[in-house]
Coordinates of C-alpha atoms in Angstrom, one line a residue:
Chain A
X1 CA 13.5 -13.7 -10.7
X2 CA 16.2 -11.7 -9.3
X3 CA 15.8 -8.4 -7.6
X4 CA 17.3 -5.3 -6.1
X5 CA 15.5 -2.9 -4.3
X6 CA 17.3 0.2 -2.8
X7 CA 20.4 -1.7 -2.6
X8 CA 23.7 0.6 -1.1
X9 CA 27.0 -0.8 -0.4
X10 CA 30.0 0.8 1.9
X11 CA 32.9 0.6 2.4
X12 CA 34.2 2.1 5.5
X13 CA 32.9 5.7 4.4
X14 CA 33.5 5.2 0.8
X15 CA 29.7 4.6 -0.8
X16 CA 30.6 2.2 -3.5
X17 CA 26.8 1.2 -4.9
X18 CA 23.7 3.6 -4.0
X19 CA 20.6 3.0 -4.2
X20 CA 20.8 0.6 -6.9
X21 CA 16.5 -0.6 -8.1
X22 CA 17.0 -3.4 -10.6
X23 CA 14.7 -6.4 -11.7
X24 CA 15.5 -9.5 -14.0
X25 CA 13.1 -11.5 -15.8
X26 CA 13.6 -14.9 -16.7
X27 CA 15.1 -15.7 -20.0
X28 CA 16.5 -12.2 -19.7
X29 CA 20.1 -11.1 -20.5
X30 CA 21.6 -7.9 -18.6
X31 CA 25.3 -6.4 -19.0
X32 CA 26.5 -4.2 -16.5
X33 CA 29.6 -1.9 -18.2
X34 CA 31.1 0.7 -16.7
X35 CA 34.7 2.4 -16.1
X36 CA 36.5 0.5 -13.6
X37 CA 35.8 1.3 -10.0
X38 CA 32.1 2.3 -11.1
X39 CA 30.8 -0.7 -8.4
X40 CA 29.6 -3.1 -11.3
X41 CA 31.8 -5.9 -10.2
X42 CA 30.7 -5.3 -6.5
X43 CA 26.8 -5.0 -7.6
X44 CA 27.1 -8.5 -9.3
X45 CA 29.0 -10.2 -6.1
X46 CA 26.2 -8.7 -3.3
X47 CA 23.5 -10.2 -5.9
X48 CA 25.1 -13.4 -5.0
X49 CA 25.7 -11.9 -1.2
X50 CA 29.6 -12.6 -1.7
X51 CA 29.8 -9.1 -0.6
X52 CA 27.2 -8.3 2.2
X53 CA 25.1 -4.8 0.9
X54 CA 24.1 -2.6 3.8
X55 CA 20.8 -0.8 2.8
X56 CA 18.1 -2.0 0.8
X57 CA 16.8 -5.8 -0.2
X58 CA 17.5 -8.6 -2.9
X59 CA 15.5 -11.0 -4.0
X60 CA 16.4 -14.5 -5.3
X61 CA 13.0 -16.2 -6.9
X62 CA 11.5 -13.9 -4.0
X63 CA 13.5 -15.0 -1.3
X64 CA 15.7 -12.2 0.5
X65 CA 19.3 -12.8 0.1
X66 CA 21.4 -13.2 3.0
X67 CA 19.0 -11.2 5.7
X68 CA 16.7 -13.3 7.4
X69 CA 13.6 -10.8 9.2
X70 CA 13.6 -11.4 13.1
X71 CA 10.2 -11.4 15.1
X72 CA 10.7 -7.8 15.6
X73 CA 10.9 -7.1 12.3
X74 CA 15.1 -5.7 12.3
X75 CA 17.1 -8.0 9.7
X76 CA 19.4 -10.1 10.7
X77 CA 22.2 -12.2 8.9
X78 CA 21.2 -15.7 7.5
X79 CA 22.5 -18.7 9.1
X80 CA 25.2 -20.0 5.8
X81 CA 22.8 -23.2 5.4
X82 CA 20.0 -20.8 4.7
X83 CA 22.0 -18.3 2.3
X84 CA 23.4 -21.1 0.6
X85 CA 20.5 -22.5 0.3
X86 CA 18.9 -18.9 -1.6
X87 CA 21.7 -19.2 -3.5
X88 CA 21.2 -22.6 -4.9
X89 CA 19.6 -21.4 -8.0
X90 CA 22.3 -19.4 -8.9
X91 CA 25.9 -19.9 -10.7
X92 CA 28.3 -17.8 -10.5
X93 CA 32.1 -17.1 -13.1
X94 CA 34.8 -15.7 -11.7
X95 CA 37.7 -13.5 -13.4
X96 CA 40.7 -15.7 -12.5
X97 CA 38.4 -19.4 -13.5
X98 CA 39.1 -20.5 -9.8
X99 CA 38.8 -24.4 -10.6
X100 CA 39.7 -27.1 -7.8
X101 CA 43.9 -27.4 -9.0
X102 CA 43.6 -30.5 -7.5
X103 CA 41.0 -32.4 -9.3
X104 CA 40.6 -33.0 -12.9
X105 CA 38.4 -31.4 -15.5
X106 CA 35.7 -33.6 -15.0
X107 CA 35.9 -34.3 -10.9
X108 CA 35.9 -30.2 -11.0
X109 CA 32.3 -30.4 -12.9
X110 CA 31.5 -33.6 -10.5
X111 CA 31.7 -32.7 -7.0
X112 CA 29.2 -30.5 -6.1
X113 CA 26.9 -32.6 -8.1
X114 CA 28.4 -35.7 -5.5
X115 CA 28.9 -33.5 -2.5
X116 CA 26.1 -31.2 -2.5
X117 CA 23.4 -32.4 -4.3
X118 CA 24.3 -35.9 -3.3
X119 CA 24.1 -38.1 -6.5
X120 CA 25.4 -41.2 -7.6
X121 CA 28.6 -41.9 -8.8
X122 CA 28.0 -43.0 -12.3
X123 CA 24.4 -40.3 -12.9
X124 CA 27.1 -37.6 -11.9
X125 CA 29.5 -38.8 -14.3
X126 CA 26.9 -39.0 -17.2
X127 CA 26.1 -35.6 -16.2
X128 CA 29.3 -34.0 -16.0
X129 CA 30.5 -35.2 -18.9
X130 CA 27.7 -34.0 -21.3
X131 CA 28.0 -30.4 -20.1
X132 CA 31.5 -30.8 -20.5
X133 CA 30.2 -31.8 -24.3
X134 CA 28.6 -28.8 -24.1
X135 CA 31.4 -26.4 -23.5
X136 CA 33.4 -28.6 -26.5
X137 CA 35.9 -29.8 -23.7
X138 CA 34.5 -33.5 -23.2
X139 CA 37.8 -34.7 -24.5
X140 CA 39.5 -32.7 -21.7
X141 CA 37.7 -34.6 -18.7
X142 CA 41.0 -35.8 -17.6
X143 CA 43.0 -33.4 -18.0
X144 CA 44.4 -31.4 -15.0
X145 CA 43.1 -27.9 -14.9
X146 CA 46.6 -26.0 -15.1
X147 CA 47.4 -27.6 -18.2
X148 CA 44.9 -26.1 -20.0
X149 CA 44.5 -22.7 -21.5
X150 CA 42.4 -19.7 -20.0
X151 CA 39.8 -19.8 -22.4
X152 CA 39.6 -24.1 -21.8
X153 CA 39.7 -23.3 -17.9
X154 CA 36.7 -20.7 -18.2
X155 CA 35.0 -23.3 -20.2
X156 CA 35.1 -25.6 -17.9
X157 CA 34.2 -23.2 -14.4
X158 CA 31.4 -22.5 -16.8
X159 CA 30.4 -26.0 -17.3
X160 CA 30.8 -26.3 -13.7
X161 CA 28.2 -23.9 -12.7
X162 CA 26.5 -25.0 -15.5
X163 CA 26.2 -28.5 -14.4
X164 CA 24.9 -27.3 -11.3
X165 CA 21.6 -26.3 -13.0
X166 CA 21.0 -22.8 -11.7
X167 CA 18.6 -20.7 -12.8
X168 CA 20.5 -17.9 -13.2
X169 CA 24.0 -17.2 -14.1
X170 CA 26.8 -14.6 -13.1
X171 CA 29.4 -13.8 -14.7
X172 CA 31.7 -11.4 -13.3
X173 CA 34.5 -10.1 -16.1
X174 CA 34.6 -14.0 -17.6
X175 CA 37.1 -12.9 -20.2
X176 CA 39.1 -10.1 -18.3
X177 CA 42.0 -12.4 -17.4
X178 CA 42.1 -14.2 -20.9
X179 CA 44.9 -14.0 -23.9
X180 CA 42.9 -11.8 -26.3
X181 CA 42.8 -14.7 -29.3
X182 CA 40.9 -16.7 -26.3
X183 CA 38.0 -14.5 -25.5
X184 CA 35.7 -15.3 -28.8
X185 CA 35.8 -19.4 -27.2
X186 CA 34.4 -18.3 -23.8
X187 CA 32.2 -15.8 -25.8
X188 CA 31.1 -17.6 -27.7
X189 CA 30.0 -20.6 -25.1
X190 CA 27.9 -17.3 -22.9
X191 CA 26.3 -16.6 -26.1
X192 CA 24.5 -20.0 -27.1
X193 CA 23.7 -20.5 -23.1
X194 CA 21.9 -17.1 -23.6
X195 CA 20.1 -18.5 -26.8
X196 CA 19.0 -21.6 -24.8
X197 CA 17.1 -18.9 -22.8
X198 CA 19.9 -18.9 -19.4
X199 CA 19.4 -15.9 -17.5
X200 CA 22.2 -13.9 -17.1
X201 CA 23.8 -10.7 -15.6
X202 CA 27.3 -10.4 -17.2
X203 CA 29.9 -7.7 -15.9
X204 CA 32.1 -7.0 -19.1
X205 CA 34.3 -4.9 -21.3
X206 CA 33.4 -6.6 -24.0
X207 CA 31.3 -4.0 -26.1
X208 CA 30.6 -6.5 -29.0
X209 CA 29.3 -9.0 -26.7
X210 CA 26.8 -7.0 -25.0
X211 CA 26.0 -5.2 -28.0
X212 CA 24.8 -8.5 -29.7
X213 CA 23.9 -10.6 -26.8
X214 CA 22.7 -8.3 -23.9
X215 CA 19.0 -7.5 -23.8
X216 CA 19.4 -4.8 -21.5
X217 CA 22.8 -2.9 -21.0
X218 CA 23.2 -1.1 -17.7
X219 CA 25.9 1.5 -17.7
X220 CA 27.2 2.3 -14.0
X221 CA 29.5 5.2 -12.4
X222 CA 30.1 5.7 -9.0
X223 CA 27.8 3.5 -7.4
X224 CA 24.9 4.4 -9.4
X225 CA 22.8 3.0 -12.5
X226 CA 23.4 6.2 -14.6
X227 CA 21.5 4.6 -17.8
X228 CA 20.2 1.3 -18.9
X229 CA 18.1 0.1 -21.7
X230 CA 18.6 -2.2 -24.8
X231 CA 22.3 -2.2 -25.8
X232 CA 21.6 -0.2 -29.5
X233 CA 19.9 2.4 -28.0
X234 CA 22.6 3.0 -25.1
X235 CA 25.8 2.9 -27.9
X236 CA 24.3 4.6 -30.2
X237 CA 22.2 7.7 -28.7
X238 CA 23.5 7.8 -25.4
X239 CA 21.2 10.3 -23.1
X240 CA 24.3 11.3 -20.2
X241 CA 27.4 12.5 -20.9
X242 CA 29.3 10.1 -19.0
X243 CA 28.3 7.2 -20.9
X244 CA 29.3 9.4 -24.1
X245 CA 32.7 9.7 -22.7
X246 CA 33.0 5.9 -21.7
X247 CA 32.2 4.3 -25.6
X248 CA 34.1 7.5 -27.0
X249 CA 36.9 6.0 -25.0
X250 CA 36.7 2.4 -26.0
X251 CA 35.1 3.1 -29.8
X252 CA 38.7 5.4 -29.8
X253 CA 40.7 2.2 -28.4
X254 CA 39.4 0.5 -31.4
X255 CA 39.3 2.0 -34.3
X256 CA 42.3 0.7 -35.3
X257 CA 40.9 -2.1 -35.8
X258 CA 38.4 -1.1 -38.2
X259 CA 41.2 -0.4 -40.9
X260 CA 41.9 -4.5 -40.9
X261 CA 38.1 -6.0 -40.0
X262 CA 39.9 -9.3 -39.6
X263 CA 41.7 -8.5 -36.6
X264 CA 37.6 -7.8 -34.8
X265 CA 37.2 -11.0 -33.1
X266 CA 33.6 -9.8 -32.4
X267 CA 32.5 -11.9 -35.4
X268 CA 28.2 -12.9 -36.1
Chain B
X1 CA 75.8 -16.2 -37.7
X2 CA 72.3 -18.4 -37.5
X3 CA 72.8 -19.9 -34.0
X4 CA 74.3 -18.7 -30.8
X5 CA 77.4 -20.9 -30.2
X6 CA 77.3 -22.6 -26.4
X7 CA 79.5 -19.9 -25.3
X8 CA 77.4 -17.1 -26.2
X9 CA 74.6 -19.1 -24.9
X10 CA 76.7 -19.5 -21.4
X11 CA 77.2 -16.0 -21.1
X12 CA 73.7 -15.1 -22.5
X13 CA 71.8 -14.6 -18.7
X14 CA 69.0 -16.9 -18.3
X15 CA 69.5 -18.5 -21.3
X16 CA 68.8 -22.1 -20.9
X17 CA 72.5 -25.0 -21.4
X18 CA 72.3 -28.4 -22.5
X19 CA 71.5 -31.1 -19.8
X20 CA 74.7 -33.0 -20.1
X21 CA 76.2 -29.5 -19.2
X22 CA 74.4 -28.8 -16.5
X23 CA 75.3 -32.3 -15.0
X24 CA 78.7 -32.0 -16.1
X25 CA 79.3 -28.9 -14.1
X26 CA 77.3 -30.3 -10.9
X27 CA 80.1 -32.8 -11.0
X28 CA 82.5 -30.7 -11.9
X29 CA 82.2 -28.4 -8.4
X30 CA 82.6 -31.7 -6.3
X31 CA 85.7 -32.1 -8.1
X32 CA 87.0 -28.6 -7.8
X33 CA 86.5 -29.4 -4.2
X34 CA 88.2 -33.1 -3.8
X35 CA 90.8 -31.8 -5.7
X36 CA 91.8 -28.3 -3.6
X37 CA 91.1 -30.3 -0.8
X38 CA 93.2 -33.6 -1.3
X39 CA 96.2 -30.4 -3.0
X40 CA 96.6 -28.9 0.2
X41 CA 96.5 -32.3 2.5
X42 CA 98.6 -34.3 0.5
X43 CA 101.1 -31.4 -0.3
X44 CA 101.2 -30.7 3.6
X45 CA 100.4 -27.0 2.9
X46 CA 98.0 -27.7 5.9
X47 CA 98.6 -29.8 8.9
X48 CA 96.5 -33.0 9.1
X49 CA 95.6 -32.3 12.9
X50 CA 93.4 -29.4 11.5
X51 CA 92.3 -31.0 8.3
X52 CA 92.5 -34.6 7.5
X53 CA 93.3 -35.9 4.3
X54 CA 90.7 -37.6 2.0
X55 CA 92.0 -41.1 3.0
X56 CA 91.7 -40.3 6.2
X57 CA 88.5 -39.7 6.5
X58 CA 87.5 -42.8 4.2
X59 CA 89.2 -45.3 6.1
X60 CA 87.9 -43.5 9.6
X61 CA 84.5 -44.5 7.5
X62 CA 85.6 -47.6 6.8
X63 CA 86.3 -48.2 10.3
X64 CA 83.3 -47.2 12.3
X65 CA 81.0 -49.0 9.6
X66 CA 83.3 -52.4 10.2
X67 CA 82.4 -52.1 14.0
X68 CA 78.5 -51.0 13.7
X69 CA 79.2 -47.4 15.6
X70 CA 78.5 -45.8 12.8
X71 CA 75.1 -47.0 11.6
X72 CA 74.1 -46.6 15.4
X73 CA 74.9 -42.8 15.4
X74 CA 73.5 -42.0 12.2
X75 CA 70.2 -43.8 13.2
X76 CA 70.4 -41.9 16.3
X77 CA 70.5 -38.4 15.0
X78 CA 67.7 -39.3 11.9
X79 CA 65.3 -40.4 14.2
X80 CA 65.4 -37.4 16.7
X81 CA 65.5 -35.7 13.6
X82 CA 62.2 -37.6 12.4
X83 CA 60.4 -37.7 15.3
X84 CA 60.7 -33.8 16.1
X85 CA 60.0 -33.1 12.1
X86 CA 57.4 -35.1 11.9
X87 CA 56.0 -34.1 15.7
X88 CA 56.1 -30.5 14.8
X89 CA 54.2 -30.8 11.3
X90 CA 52.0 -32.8 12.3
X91 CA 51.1 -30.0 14.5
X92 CA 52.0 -26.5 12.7
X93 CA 50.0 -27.9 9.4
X94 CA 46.8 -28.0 10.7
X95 CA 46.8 -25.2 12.7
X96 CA 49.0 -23.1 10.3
X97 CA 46.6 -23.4 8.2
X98 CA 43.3 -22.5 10.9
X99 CA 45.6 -19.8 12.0
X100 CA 45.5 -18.2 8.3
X101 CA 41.7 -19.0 7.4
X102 CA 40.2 -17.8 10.8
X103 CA 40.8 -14.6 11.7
X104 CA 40.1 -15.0 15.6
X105 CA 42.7 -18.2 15.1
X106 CA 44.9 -15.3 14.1
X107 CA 44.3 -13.0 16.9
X108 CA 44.8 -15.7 19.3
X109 CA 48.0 -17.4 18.2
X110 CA 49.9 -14.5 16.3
X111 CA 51.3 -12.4 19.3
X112 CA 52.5 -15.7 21.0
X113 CA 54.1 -16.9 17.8
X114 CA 55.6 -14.2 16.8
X115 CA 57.1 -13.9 20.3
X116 CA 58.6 -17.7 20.5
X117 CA 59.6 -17.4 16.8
X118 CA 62.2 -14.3 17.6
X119 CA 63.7 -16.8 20.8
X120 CA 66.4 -18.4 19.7
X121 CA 65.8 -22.1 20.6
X122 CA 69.8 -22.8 22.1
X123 CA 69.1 -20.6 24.6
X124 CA 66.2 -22.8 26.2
X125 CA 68.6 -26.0 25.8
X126 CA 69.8 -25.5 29.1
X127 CA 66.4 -25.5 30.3
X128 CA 65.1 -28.6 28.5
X129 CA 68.2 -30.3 30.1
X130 CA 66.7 -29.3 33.3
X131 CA 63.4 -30.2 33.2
X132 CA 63.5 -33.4 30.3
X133 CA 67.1 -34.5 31.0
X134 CA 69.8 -35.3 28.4
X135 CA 67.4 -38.2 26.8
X136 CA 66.3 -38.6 23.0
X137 CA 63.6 -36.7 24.3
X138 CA 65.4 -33.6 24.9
X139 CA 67.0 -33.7 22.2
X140 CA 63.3 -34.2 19.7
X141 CA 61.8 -31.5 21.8
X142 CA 65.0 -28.9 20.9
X143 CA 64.2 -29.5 17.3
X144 CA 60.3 -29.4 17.4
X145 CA 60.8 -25.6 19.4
X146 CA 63.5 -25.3 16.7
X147 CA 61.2 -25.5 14.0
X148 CA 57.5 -25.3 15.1
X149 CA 57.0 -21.5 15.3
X150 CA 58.7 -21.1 11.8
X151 CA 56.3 -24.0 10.3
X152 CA 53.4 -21.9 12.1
X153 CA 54.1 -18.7 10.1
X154 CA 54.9 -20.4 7.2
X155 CA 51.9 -22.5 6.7
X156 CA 49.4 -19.6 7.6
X157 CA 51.3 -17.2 5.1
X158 CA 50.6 -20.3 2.7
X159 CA 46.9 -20.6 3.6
X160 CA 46.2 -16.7 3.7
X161 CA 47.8 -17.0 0.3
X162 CA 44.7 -19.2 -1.0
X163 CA 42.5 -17.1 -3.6
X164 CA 39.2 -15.7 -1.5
X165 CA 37.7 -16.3 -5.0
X166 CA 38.7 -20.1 -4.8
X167 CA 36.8 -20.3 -1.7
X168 CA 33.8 -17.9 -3.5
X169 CA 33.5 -19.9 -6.0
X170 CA 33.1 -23.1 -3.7
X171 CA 30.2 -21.5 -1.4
X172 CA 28.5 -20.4 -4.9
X173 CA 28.4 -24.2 -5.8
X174 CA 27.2 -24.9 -2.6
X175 CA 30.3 -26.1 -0.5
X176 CA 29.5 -26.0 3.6
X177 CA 32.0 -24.0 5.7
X178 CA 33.8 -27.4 6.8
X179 CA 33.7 -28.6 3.3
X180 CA 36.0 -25.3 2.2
X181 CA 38.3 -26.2 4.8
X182 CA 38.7 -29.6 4.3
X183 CA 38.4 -29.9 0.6
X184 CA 39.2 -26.8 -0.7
X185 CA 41.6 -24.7 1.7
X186 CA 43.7 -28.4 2.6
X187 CA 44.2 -29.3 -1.0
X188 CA 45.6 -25.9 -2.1
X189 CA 47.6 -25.5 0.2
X190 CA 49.5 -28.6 -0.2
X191 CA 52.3 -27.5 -3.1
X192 CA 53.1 -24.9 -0.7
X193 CA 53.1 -27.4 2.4
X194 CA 55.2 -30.0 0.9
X195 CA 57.9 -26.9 0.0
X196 CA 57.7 -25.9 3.4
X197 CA 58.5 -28.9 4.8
X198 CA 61.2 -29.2 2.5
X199 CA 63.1 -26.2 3.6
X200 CA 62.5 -26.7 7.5
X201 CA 63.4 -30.4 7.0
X202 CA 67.2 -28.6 6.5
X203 CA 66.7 -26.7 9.6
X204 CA 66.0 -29.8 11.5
X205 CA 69.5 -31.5 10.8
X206 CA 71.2 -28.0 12.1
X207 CA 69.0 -28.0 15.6
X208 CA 69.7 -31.8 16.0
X209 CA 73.5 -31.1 15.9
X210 CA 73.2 -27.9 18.3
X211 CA 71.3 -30.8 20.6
X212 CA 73.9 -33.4 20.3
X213 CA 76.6 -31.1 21.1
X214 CA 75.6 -30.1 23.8
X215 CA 73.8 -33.3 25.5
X216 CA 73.8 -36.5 24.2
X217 CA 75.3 -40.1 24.2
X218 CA 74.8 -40.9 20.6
X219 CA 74.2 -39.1 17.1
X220 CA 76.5 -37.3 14.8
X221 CA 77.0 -34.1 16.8
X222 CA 78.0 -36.5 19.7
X223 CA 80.5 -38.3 17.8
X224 CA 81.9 -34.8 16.1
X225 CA 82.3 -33.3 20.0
X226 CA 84.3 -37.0 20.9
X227 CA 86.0 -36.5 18.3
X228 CA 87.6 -32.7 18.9
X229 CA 87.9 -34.5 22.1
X230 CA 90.4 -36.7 20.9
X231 CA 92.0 -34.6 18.1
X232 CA 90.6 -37.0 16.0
X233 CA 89.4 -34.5 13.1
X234 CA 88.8 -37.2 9.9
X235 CA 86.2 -38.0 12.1
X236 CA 84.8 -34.5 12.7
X237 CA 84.5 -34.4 9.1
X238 CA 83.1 -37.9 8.3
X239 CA 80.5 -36.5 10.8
X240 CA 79.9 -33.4 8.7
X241 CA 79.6 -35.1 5.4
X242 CA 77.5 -37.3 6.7
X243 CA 75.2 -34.8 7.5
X244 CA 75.3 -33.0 4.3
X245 CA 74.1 -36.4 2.7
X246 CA 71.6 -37.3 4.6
X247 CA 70.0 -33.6 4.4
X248 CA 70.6 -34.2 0.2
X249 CA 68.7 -37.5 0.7
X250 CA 65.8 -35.5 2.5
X251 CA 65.8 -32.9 0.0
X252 CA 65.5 -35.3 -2.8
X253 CA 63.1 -37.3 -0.9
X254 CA 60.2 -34.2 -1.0
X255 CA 61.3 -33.3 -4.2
X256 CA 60.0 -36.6 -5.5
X257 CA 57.2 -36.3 -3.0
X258 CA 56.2 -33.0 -4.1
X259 CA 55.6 -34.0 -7.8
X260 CA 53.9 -37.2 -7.0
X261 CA 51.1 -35.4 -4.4
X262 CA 50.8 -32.6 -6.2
X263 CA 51.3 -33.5 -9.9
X264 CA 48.6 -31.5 -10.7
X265 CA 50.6 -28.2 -9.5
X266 CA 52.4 -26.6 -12.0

């Protein structure tokens, strides 16, 4: 339902993704993890065309993102009505939770359902209200969205998307910007969306996460998909040295941890 | 020793004081300052044609409010102060805020601004004398060049400021270009617009002065420039405190705006 074919993205004379080939099926959950600069967070933003990608084609539900063909068969940018309206089946998380300051909890979660897909007052309401159930924050609706913590304000940009109804979900480093004791909350929300069968593409440190959640883990470097497959068969035999290096790194980074198994907030 | 005493915590830096402390000493300077002042008046240490004594000045007070003059002047300078604030914001907000969301806005305005920004507006008074004449009219435009170009900068620094992500997030839940603009960009820049105003509101009392002392027939700077006229200096300070109060009542008054519009700002 989402596809990349041949996909490269520049900057200036810097090749930041190359030739990336990648296909998600519905239902399916995919983790991209990779050292920072390694283009993951920029793959996940041109599948949603916030960054334009130079070569190659992607696919939403089989329509081409943000390139519409002309007569003569060159490619030439969409009109924003017709790449938003691509993108309507998709939601996407940001780092920093970016929700509206100015409206409450609940008017965040009810104005694209009012403004864009034009409902009614009281249906949006009923709507916004029960994803907010959802995400455990119905008791929040009123609430201003500064005064709440990171993990409640990722809940709700969540439930916002959410509420949306895409068919597929981004998530770009959801729990980057959070207090660590926060994380397992918004975690823990992504993982009983992927149980209800959400598609997803997640870009995340969180090792744990994608080790129990991902269906497919694609490690990135460079701009390139250096090795992807199910997430116990990337940690623990992994084929190129590079990925090696990267969970040596983090397994390193938390070992300490292993002395006092409390302290792992990656709990089942 | 379990708790700091209030000294320690007085010399501790940043440490936070008791409120009745911190109003105590926000008193206590306008005291310190009565009292110096009325110490070197009374005592004669300075002669009263240079500064008048607190009396003085109160019962100069007391006698322009008994014959109207005063209410007339302070009207005078607030509303050339008002119309050329408001004139100028009503202007500088919306395109401030264009001018730092589209970049050809940008291109278009910025080497102009920054060009009139750099001019210091006294030196076009003569000119506005010559082409508006010495009306309230002169006098409002002096303030609006006063202040415009500042607000211009200000407000597009406030809207470049805006997260690109904010807006991101907004087109991935469908928002229209016109919808970021208006509902999105508008709204988050408001803390920021409202703090803006707040410090270029002070400006405004400064340029409505440099107006009135120049070419006027009423205001507070008029009355001040009658006064060193006529040696009559209780008055040239009943004009400056005036002013000092009325831009602490403005100050105050977007304070309490600011957390009533944007309550939701932390």
């Amino acid at each position: 339902m989402l596809e990349a074919r041949g996909m490269s993205k520049r900057f200036g004379e810097h090749t930041v993704l190359q030739d990336i080939n990648l296909s998600i099926q519905r239902s399916e959950v995919v983790c991209l993890i990779g050292p920072s600069g390694s283009g993951k967070s920029t793959l996940l933003r041109s599948l949603a065309f916030l960054e334009n990608y130079d070569d190659g084609e992607v696919f939403v539900e089989g329509e081409l993102l943000g390139y519409d063909r002309a007569s003569d068969g060159r490619r030439v940018r969409s009109r924003p009505s017709r790449l938003s309206d691509v993108r309507r089946n998709m939601g996407m998380v940001f780092q920093q939770f970016n929700l509206w300051p100015h409206l409450s909890v609940l008017e965040n979660v009810m104005e694209a359902l009012l403004r864009v897909r034009g409902m009614k007052k009281d249906a949006a309401r009923r709507l916004a209200l029960a994803t907010l159930e959802k995400v455990g924050l119905a008791e929040k609706a009123d609430a201003w969205p500064n005064r709440l913590s990171g993990g409640q304000q990722q809940r709700v940009a969540i439930a916002r998307s959410l509420a949306m109804s895409p068919a597929i979900m981004l998530f770009d480093e959801p729990t980057s910007a959070l207090d660590p004791e926060l994380v397992g909350e918004v975690l823990q929300v992504m993982r009983q969306l992927a149980e209800e069968g959400m598609t997803m593409v997640v870009v995340t440190h969180e090792m744990g996460f994608a080790a129990r959640v991902a269906d497919r883990v694609l490690f990135l470097d460079q701009g390139h998909i250096v090795e992807q497959g199910p997430p116990m068969t990337l940690f623990k035999n992994p084929q190129s040295p590079r990925l090696a290096q990267f969970l040596g790194n983090y397994l390193e980074r938390n070992s300490l941890f292993e002395a006092a198994p409390a302290l792992n907030r990656v709990d089942d | 020793m379990a708790h700091a005493s209030l000294w320690q915590r007085c010399l501790t830096p940043r440490a936070t004081i008791p409120k009745t402390l911190t109003w105590s000493a926000g008193i206590g300077v306008w005291l310190v300052v009565i009292a110096l002042w009325a110490l070197v008046t009374y005592s004669g240490l300075v002669r009263s044609i240079f500064l008048p004594t607190p009396t003085a000045v109160l019962s100069a007070a007391v006698s322009m409010i008994g014959d109207g003059s005063l209410w007339k002047d302070i009207w005078s300078s607030a509303q050339v102060v008002l119309y050329g604030f408001l004139l100028s914001s009503a202007i500088a907000i919306p395109l401030g805020i264009l001018m730092g969301s589209f970049r050809l806005a940008q291109a278009f305005l910025d080497p102009l601004v920054n060009f009139m920004r750099y001019l210091p507006v006294t030196a076009f008074v003569p000119l506005f004398i010559l082409w508006i004449g010495i009306g309230i009219e002169q006098r409002v435009t002096v303030i609006f060049f006063g202040i415009f170009f500042q607000q211009l900068v200000m407000i597009a620094d406030i809207s470049r400021g805006v997260s690109q992500d904010l807006i991101n997030a907004s087109y991935t839940l469908g928002a229209k270009r016109r919808d970021v603009v208006t509902h999105v960009l508008f709204p988050a820049c408001l803390p920021g617009v409202i703090d803006m105003m707040r410090v270029t509101m002070g400006w405004a009392w400064t340029f409505v002065v440099v107006a009135e002392l120049v070419a006027a027939n009423s205001g507070l700077g008029y009355i001040s420039l009658k006064a060193m006229r006529g040696f009559q200096v209780d008055v040239i300070f009943l004009s400056i405190g005036l002013i000092g109060l009325l831009g602490l009542v403005t100050d105050q008054f977007f304070r309490l705006l600011r957390k009533r519009l944007t309550s939701w700002a932390l």
